[in-house]
XYZ file of C-alpha atoms in Angstrom:
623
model
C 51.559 213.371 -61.993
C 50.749 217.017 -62.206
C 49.877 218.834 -65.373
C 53.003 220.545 -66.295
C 54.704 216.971 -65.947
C 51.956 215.963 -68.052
C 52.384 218.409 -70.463
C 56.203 217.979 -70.760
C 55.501 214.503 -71.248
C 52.808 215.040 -74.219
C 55.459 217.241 -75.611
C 58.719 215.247 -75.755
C 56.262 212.945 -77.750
C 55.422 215.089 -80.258
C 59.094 216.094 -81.240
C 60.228 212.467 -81.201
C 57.058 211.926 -83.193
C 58.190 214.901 -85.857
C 61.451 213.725 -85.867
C 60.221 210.144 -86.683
C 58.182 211.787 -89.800
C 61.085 213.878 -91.177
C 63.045 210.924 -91.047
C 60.756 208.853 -93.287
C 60.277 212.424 -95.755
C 63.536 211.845 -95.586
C 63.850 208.583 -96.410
C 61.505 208.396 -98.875
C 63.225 211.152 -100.997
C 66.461 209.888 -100.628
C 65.505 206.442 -102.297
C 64.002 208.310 -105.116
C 67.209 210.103 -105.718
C 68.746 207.521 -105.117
C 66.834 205.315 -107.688
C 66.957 208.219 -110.207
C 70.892 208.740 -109.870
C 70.771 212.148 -107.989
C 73.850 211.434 -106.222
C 74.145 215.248 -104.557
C 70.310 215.669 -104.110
C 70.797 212.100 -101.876
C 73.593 213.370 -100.126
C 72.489 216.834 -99.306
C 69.305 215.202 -97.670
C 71.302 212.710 -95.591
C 73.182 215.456 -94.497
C 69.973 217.265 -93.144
C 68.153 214.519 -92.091
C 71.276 212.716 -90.181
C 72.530 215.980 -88.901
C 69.309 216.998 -87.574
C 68.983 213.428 -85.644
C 72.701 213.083 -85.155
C 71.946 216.810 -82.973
C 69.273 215.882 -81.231
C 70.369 212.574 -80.066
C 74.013 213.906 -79.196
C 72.375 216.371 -76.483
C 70.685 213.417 -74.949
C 73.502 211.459 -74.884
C 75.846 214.785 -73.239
C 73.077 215.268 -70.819
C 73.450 211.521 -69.735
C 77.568 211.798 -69.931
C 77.259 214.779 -67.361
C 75.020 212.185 -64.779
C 77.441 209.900 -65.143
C 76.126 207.559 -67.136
C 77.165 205.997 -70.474
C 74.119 205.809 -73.260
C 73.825 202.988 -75.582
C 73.080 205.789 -78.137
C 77.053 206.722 -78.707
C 77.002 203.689 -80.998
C 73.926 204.732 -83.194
C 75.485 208.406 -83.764
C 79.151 206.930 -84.774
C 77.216 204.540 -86.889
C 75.533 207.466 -88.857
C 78.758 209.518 -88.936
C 80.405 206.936 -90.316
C 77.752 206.114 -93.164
C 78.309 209.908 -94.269
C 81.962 209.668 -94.246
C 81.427 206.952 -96.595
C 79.237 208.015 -98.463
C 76.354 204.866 -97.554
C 73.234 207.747 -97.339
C 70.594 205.362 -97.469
C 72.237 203.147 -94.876
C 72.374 206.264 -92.677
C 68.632 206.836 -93.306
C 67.793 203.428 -92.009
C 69.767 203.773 -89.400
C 68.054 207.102 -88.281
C 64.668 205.623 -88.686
C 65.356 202.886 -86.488
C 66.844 204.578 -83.845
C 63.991 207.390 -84.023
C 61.243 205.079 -84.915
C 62.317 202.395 -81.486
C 61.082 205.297 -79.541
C 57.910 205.292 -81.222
C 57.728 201.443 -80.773
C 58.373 201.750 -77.099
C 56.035 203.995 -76.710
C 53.417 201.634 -78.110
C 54.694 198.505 -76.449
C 54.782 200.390 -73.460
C 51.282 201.508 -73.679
C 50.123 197.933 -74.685
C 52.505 197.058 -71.664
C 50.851 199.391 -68.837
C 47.133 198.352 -70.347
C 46.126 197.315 -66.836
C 47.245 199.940 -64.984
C 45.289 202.487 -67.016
C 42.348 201.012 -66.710
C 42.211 202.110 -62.554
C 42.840 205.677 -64.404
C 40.109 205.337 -66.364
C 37.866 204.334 -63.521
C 38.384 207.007 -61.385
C 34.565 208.497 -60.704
C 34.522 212.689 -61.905
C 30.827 213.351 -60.545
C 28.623 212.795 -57.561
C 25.223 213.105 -56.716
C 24.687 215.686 -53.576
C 21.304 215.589 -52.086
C 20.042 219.066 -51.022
C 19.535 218.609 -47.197
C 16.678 221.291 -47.172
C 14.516 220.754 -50.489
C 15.865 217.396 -51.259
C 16.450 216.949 -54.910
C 19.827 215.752 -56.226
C 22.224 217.878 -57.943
C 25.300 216.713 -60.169
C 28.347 218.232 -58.394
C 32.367 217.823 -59.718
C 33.889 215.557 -57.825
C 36.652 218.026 -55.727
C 33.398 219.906 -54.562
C 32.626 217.181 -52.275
C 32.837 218.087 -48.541
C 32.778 215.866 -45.701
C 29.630 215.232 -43.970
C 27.303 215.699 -46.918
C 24.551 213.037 -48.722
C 25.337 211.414 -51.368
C 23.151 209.874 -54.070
C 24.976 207.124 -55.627
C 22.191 205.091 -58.547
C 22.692 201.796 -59.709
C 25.929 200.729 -61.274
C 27.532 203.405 -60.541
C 31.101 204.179 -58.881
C 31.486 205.433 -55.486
C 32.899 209.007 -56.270
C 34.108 208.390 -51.931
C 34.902 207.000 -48.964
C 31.687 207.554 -46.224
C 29.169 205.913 -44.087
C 25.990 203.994 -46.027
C 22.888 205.505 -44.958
C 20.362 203.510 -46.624
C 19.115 200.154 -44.910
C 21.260 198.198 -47.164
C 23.305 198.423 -49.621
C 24.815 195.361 -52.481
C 28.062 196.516 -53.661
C 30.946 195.289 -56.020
C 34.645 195.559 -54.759
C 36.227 193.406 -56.791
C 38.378 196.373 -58.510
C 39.555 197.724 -55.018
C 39.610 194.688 -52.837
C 39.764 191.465 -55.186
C 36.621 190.058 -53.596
C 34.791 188.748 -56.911
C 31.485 188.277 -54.630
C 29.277 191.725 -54.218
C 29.236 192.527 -50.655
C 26.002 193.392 -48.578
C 26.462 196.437 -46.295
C 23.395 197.621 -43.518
C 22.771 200.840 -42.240
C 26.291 202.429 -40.893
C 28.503 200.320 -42.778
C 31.753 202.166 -43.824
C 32.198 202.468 -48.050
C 34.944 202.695 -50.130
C 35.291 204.926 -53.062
C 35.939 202.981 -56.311
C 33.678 199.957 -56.025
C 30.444 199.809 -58.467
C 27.011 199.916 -56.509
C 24.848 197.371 -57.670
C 20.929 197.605 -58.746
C 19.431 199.535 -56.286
C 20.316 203.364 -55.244
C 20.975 204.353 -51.965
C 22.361 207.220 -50.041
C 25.377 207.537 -47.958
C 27.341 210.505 -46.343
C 30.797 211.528 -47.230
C 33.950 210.524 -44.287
C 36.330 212.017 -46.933
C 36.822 214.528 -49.119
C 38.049 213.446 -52.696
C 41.555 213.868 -52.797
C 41.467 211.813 -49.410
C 39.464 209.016 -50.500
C 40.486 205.254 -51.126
C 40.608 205.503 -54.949
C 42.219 208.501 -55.171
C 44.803 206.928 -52.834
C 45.038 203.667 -55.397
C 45.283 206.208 -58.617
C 47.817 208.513 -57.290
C 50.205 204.883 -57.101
C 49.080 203.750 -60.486
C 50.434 207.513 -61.758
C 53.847 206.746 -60.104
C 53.875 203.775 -61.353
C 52.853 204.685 -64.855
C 55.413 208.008 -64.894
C 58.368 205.279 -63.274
C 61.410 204.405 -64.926
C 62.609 201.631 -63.871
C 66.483 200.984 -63.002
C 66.707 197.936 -64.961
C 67.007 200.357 -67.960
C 69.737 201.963 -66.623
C 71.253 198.610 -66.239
C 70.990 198.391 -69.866
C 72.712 201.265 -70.303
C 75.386 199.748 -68.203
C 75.779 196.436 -70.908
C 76.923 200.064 -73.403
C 80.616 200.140 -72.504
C 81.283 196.590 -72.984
C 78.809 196.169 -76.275
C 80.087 199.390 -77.438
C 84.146 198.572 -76.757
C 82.980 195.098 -78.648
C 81.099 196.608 -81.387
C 83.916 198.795 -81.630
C 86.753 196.750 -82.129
C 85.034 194.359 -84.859
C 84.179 197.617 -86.530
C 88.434 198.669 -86.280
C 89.373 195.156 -87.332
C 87.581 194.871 -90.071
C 88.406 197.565 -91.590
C 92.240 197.265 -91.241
C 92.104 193.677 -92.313
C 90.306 194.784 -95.292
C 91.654 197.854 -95.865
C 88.171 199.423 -96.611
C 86.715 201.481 -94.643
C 83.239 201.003 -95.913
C 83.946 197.594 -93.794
C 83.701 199.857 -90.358
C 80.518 201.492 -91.350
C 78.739 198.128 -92.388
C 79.567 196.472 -88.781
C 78.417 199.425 -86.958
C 74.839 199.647 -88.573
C 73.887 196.168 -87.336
C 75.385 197.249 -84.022
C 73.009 199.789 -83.135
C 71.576 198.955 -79.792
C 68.061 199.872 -80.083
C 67.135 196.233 -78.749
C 68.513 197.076 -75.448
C 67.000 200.479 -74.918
C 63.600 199.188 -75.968
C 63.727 195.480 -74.372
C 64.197 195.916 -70.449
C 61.976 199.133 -70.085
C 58.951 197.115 -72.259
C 59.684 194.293 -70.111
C 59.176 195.940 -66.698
C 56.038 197.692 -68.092
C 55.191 194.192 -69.055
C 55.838 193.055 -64.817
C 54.186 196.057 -63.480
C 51.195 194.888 -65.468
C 51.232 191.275 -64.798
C 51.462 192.763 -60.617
C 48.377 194.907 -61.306
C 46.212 191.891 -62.884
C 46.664 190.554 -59.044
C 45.607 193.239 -57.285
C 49.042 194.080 -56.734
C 49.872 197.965 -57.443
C 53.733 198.737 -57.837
C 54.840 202.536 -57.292
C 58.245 201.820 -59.120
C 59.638 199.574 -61.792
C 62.577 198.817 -59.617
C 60.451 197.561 -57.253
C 60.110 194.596 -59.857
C 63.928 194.001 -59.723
C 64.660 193.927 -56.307
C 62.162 192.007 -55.560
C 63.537 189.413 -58.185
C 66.457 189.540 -55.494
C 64.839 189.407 -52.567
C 66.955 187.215 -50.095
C 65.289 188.068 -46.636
C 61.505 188.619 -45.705
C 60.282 190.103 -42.665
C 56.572 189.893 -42.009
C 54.035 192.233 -39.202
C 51.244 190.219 -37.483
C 48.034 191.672 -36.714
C 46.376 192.832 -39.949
C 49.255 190.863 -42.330
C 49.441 187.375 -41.164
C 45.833 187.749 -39.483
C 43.013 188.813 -40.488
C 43.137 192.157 -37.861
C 39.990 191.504 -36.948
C 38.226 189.875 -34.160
C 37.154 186.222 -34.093
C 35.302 183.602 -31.504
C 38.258 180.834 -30.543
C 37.163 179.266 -27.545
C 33.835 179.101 -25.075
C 34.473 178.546 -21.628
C 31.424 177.094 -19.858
C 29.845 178.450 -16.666
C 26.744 178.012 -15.447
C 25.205 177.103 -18.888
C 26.874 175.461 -22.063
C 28.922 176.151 -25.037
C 25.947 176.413 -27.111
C 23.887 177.757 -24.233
C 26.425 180.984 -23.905
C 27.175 181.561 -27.396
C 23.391 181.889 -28.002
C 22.815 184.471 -24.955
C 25.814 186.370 -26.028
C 24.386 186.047 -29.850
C 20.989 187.193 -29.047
C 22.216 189.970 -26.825
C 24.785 191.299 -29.128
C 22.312 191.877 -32.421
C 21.734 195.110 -30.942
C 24.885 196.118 -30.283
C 27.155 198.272 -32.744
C 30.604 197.041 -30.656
C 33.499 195.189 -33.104
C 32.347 192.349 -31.435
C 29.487 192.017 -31.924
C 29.120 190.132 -35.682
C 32.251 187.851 -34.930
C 29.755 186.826 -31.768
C 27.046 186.416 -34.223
C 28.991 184.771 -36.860
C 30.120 182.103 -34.721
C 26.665 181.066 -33.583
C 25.266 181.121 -37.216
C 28.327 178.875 -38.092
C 26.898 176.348 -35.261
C 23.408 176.953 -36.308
C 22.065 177.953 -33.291
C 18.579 179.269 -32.071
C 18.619 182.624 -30.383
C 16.309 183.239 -28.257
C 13.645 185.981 -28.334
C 14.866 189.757 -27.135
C 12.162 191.779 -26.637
C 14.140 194.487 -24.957
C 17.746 195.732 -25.106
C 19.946 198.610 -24.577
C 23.992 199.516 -25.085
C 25.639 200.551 -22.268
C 28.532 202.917 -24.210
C 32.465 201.781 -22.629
C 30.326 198.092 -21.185
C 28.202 195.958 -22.959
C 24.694 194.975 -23.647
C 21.958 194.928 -21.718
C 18.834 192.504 -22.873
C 15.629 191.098 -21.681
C 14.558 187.900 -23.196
C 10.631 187.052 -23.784
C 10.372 185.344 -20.225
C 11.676 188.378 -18.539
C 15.081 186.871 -17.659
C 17.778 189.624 -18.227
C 21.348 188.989 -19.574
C 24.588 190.987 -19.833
C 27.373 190.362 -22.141
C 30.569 192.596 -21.709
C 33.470 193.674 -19.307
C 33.904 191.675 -16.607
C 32.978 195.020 -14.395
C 29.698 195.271 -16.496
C 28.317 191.467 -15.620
C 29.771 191.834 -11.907
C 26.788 194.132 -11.161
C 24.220 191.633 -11.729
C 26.097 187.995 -10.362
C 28.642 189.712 -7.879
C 32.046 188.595 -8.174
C 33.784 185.689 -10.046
C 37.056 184.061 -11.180
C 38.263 185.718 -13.999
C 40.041 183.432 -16.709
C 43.886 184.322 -17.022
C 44.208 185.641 -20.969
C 47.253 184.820 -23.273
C 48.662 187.860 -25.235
C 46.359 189.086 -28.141
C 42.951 187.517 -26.736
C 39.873 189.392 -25.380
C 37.186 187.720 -23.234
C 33.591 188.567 -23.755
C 31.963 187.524 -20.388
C 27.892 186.439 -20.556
C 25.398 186.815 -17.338
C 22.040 185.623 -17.509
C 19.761 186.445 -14.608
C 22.302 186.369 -11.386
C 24.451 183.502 -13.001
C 28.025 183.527 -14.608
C 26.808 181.895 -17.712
C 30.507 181.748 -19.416
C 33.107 183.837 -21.271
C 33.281 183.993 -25.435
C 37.258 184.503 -25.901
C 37.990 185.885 -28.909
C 41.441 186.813 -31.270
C 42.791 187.381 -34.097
C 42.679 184.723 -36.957
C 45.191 184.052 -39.072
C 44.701 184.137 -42.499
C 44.058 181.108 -43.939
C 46.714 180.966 -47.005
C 49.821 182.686 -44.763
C 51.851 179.668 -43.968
C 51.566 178.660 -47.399
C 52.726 182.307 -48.542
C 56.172 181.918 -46.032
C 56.930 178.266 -47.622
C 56.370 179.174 -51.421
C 58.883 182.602 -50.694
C 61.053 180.147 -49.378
C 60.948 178.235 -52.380
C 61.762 181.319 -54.196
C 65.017 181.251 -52.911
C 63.930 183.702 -49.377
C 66.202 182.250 -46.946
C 65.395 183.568 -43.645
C 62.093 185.016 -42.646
C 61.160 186.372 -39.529
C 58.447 188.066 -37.040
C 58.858 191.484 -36.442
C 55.772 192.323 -34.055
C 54.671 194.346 -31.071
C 52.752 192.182 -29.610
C 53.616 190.156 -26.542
C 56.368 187.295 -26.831
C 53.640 184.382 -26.334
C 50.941 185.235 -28.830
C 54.008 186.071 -31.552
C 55.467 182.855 -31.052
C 51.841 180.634 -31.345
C 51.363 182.878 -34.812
C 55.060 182.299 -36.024
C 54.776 178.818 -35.321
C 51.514 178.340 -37.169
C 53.064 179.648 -40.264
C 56.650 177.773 -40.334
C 58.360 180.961 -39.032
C 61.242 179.960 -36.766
C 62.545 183.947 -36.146
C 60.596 186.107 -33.855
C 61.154 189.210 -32.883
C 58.118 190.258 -30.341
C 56.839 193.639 -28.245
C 59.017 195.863 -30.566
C 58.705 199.698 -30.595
C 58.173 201.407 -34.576
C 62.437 202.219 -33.291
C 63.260 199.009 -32.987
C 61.414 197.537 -35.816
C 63.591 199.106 -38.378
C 66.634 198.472 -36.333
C 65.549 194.743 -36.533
C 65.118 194.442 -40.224
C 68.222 196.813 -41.342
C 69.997 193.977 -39.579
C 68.801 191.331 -41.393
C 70.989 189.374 -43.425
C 71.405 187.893 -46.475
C 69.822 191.381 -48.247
C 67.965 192.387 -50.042
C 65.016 192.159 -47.418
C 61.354 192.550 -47.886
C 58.930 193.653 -45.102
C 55.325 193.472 -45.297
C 52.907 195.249 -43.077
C 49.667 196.992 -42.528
C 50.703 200.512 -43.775
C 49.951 202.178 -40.981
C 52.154 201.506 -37.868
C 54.830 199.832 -39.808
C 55.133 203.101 -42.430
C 59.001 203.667 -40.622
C 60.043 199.818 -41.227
C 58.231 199.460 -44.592
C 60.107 202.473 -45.835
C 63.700 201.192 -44.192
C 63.429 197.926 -45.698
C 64.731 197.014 -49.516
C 61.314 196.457 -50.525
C 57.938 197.700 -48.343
C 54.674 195.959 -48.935
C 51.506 197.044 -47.301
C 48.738 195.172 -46.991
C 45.891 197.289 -47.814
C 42.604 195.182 -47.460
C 39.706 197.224 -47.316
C 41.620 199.991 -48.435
C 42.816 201.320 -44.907
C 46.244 201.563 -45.761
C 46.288 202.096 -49.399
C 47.693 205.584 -48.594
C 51.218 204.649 -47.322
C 53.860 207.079 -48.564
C 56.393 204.422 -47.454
C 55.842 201.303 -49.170
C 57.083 199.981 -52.536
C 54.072 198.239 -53.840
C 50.159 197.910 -52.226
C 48.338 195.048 -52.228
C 44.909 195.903 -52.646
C 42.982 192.696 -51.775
C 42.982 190.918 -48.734
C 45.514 188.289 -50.187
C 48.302 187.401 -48.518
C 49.196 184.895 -51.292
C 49.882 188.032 -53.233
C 53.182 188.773 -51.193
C 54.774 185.095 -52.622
C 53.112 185.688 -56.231
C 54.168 189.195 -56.685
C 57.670 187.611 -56.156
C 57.669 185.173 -58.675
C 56.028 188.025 -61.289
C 59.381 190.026 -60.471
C 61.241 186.868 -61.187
C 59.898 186.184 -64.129
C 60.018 189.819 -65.026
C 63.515 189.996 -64.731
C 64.290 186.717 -66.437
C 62.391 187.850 -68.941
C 64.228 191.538 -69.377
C 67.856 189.864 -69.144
C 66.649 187.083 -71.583
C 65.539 190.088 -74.277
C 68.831 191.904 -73.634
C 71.066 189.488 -74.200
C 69.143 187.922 -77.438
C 69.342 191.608 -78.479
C 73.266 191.457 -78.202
C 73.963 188.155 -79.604
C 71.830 188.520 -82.739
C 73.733 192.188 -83.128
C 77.577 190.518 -82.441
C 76.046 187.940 -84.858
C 75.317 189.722 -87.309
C 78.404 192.300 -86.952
C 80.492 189.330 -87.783
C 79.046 188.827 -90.737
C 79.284 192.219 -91.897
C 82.953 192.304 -90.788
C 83.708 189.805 -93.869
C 82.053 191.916 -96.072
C 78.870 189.455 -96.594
C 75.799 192.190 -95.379
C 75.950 195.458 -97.313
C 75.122 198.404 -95.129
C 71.339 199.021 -96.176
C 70.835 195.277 -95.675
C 72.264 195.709 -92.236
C 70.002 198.318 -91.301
C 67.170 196.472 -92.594
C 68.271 193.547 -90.878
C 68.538 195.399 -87.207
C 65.027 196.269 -87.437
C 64.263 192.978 -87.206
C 66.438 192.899 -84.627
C 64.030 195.170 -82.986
C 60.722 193.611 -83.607
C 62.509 190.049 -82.268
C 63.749 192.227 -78.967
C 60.367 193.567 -78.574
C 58.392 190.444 -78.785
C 60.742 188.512 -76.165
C 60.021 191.748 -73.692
C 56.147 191.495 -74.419
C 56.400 187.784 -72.328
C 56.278 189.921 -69.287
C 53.111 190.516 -69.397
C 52.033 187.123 -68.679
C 54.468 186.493 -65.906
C 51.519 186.335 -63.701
C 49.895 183.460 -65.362
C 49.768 180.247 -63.586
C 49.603 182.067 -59.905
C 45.429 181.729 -58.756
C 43.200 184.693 -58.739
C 42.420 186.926 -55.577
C 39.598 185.369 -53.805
C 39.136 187.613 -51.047
């Protein structure tokens, strides 16, 4: 949101927020007159008050004619025009009040509404702590004057201002507001950082990979903005419930007052027909969703995001980085010359030198197994091969390319890989000790994600991938997928899902590669993780931690969200033809009305407000 958008919006608030006071001025004087029997001094400030309002909210109303579409507002301007003609001021006042005063209360309902989202605004770091790389001291710097490749200090508990590269020997840090991890994370030496998490007790230093504007949390911001400044297009579906509550409203209003004969009749029905609950109830409620999204780590660009989703018919899903980790991981040890255990050790030993992707899955797997490693007391990288290492009774081993080992044991039978897998082969001395193969896990909660959509009314979901045929199919099977659509170009993937039927469809990927599909599907979700892909012009909504679950809960929010928003419409409209009945037999005077409809309101408001738990029930981000 840039500042003259800003400005504008600070500014419409203000008028409807004079406009609210010289209503209640207004108001206020015209009970007194009308309490002390100054009949003209009552009219001649309905007049100006109504006329004023009646002005203002006619231009609004034109402007939204001329788009093409009909505003629930016709209704509250006839209703004051018609309290004038007959002469029921106060009535008019009310009426005025409400309709300027709804604004106010959407406003704060709105802001109570979007509580969550600000709080990432709030967040966002403004300083850093530059470290002088010729005298050394620390100077406080704004946070656009960072430059890529400088030190940063950053002291305890305080925010990353951005992304870089920790330089320190270790580093404890929280990333529970960018990722959803609730457990601090350790980081060594060379560990990549992301801007927004909270450092923990001890300082450290790291240099800068990004500038500011390019950094992870400015990335996450700039989609809480959009999503803040959105309006969603479930109130314009509200607007579309006008012509038939208006035409309804309406002809109560005529029939009452020819089967009467009084006219006062058609004023009286039209004040409690003022739609204020509609205008204020679905844009609250969506507010309320948006909110409910962001408790989960879920950040949504646009309101109507929320009701498409509620919709969604069709789900399309990437592999590597959405249902896998897209990372690295042991799966299988095939035995040579030495043992499981016996290779896995070697290649553990070996690879705690090594800086290769590798090289902590390798290590992970034999601290799962609780293995010994045995003593290195030499080793070296070879860049593009592997590692070299000599163990305490001189015996040298290799772990790497197949090319790499070959120089030392001459050459063996190399094991025939499926698609996605990489094999990590292990020499020690002149034998073939084995080969570590190694893929891409899936993550742990994705097959449960693809069943509960399905539950949620997602009839077909498929796997749209570019990966090889075999490896697609293992994954899709996994998960309960039965559609797989495999080695597909960026092209093809958005042919694929702008084919599939029932719509609307959903497509969730990495952010990255799949920026072209995620934008051509109905709704785009990108799977940000560690923050890689929080950037994506092209999706819908971001998730932010390393949930999948979040794809199946974020639908049910939008569910709920629009259950909710229908559910506060239409209680809105049948309280209003409820009460327009009763005026039409002459039992609710007009003031009573208009006291009545604010009610009305408050009741419409309240129902809307539900939205913001629509996320409670679905479990917490664990990482």
């Amino acid at each position: 949101m840039d500042g003259t958008t800003a400005s504008g919006g600070v500014s419409a608030f203000l008028r409807r927020r004079g406009l609210m006071l010289a209503v209640i001025a207004g108001l206020v004087a015209g009970i007194v007159f009308w309490l002390t029997d100054q009949t003209t001094a009552l009219a001649v400030t309905a007049y100006l008050v109504l006329g004023v309002v009646i002005l203002t909210t006619a231009v609004g109303m034109v402007r939204d004619l001329l788009a093409g579409r009909w505003g629930l507002d016709v209704l509250a301007v006839i209703a004051m025009i018609a309290t004038l003609a007959v002469g029921e001021y106060i009535a008019g006042l009310i009426i005025a009040l409400m309709l300027t005063g709804g604004e106010a209360l959407e406003d704060l309902a709105a802001r109570r509404a979007t509580r969550e989202l600000d709080r990432l605004l709030s967040r966002a770091p403004s300083f850093a702590g530059r470290v002088d790389p010729e005298s050394g001291e620390v100077e406080s710097i704004a946070l656009d004057e960072v430059a890529v490749g400088d030190t940063l200090l950053v002291r305890s508990s305080e925010i990353l201002p951005v992304d870089g590269v920790l330089l320190s020997e270790s580093a404890t840090i929280d990333e529970s507001s960018v990722t959803g991890e609730p457990i601090p994370t350790h980081f060594t030496e060379g560990d990549p950082l992301l801007s927004g998490t909270v450092n923990g007790t001890a300082s450290f230093r790291m240099r800068a990979t990004k500038a500011a504007a390019d950094s992870n949390y400015a990335s996450i911001v700039a989609l809480v903005r959009e999503a803040v400044d959105s309006r969603a297009p479930m109130v314009r579906l509200a607007d579309r419930y006008a012509v038939g509550f208006t035409a309804v409203a309406l002809l109560i209003a005529v029939l009452a007052w020819i089967l009467s004969g009084d006219p006062v009749r058609f004023a009286e029905v039209l004040v409690v027909a003022t739609p204020c609950p509609l205008l204020i109830a679905a844009p609250v409620a969506f507010m309320g969703g948006m909110s409910s999204a962001a408790k989960l780590n879920v950040i949504i660009k646009d309101g109507g995001v929320l009701e498409v989703l509620g919709r969604i018919r069709s789900a399309a899903f990437d592999k590597t980085g959405t249902l896998t980790e897209g990372r690295a991981d042991v799966v299988d040890i095939l035995p040579g010359a030495r043992s499981e255990d016996e290779v896995l050790a070697l290649a553990a030993a070996a690879e705690q030198y090594s800086v290769h992707v590798f090289a902590q899955p390798i290590l992970d797997a034999a601290h799962a197994r609780g293995l010994t490693l045995p003593e290195v007391t030499a080793a070296d990288e070879v860049a593009t091969n592997g590692v070299r290492a000599t163990l305490a009774d001189g015996t040298e081993v290799r772990v790497g390319k197949p090319s790499f080992i070959e120089e030392a044991v001459g050459p063996f039978d190399r094991p025939e890989l499926e698609g996605g897998a990489a094999a990590v082969h292990v020499s020690v001395g002149k034998e073939h000790a084995g080969v570590l193969l190694l893929s891409d896990p899936l993550r742990p909660k994705a097959g449960e994600t693809v069943r509960r959509l399905r539950e949620a009314g997602v009839e077909n979901v498929a796997l749209v991938t570019g990966d090889v045929r075999s490896t697609a199919e293992a994954v899709a099977a996994s998960v309960g997928i039965t559609t797989v659509h495999a080695e597909t170009t960026p092209q093809t993937k958005v042919e694929i899902v702008g084919g599939l039927q029932p719509r609307p469809v959903l497509m969730v990927g990495d952010g990255i590669n799949d920026a072209p599909v995620l934008a051509a599907a109905d709704v785009g979700i990108a799977m940000a993780g560690r923050g890689a892909t929080v950037a994506s012009e092209s999706a819908s909504a971001v998730i932010t931690s390393n949930d999948i679950r979040r794809v199946a809960d974020v639908a049910v929010v939008s569910r709920r969200t629009v259950s909710i928003a229908l559910q506060s419409i239409w209680v809105g409209i049948i309280i209003s033809v409820g009460l327009m009945l009763v005026a039409s037999f002459g039992y609710l005077p007009a003031v009573v009305g208009a006291l009545l409809q604010e009610v009305v309101d408050l009741v419409a408001i309240v129902f809307a407000l539900r939205a913001l738990g629509a996320h409670r029930g679905l479990a917490r981000a664990k990482g």
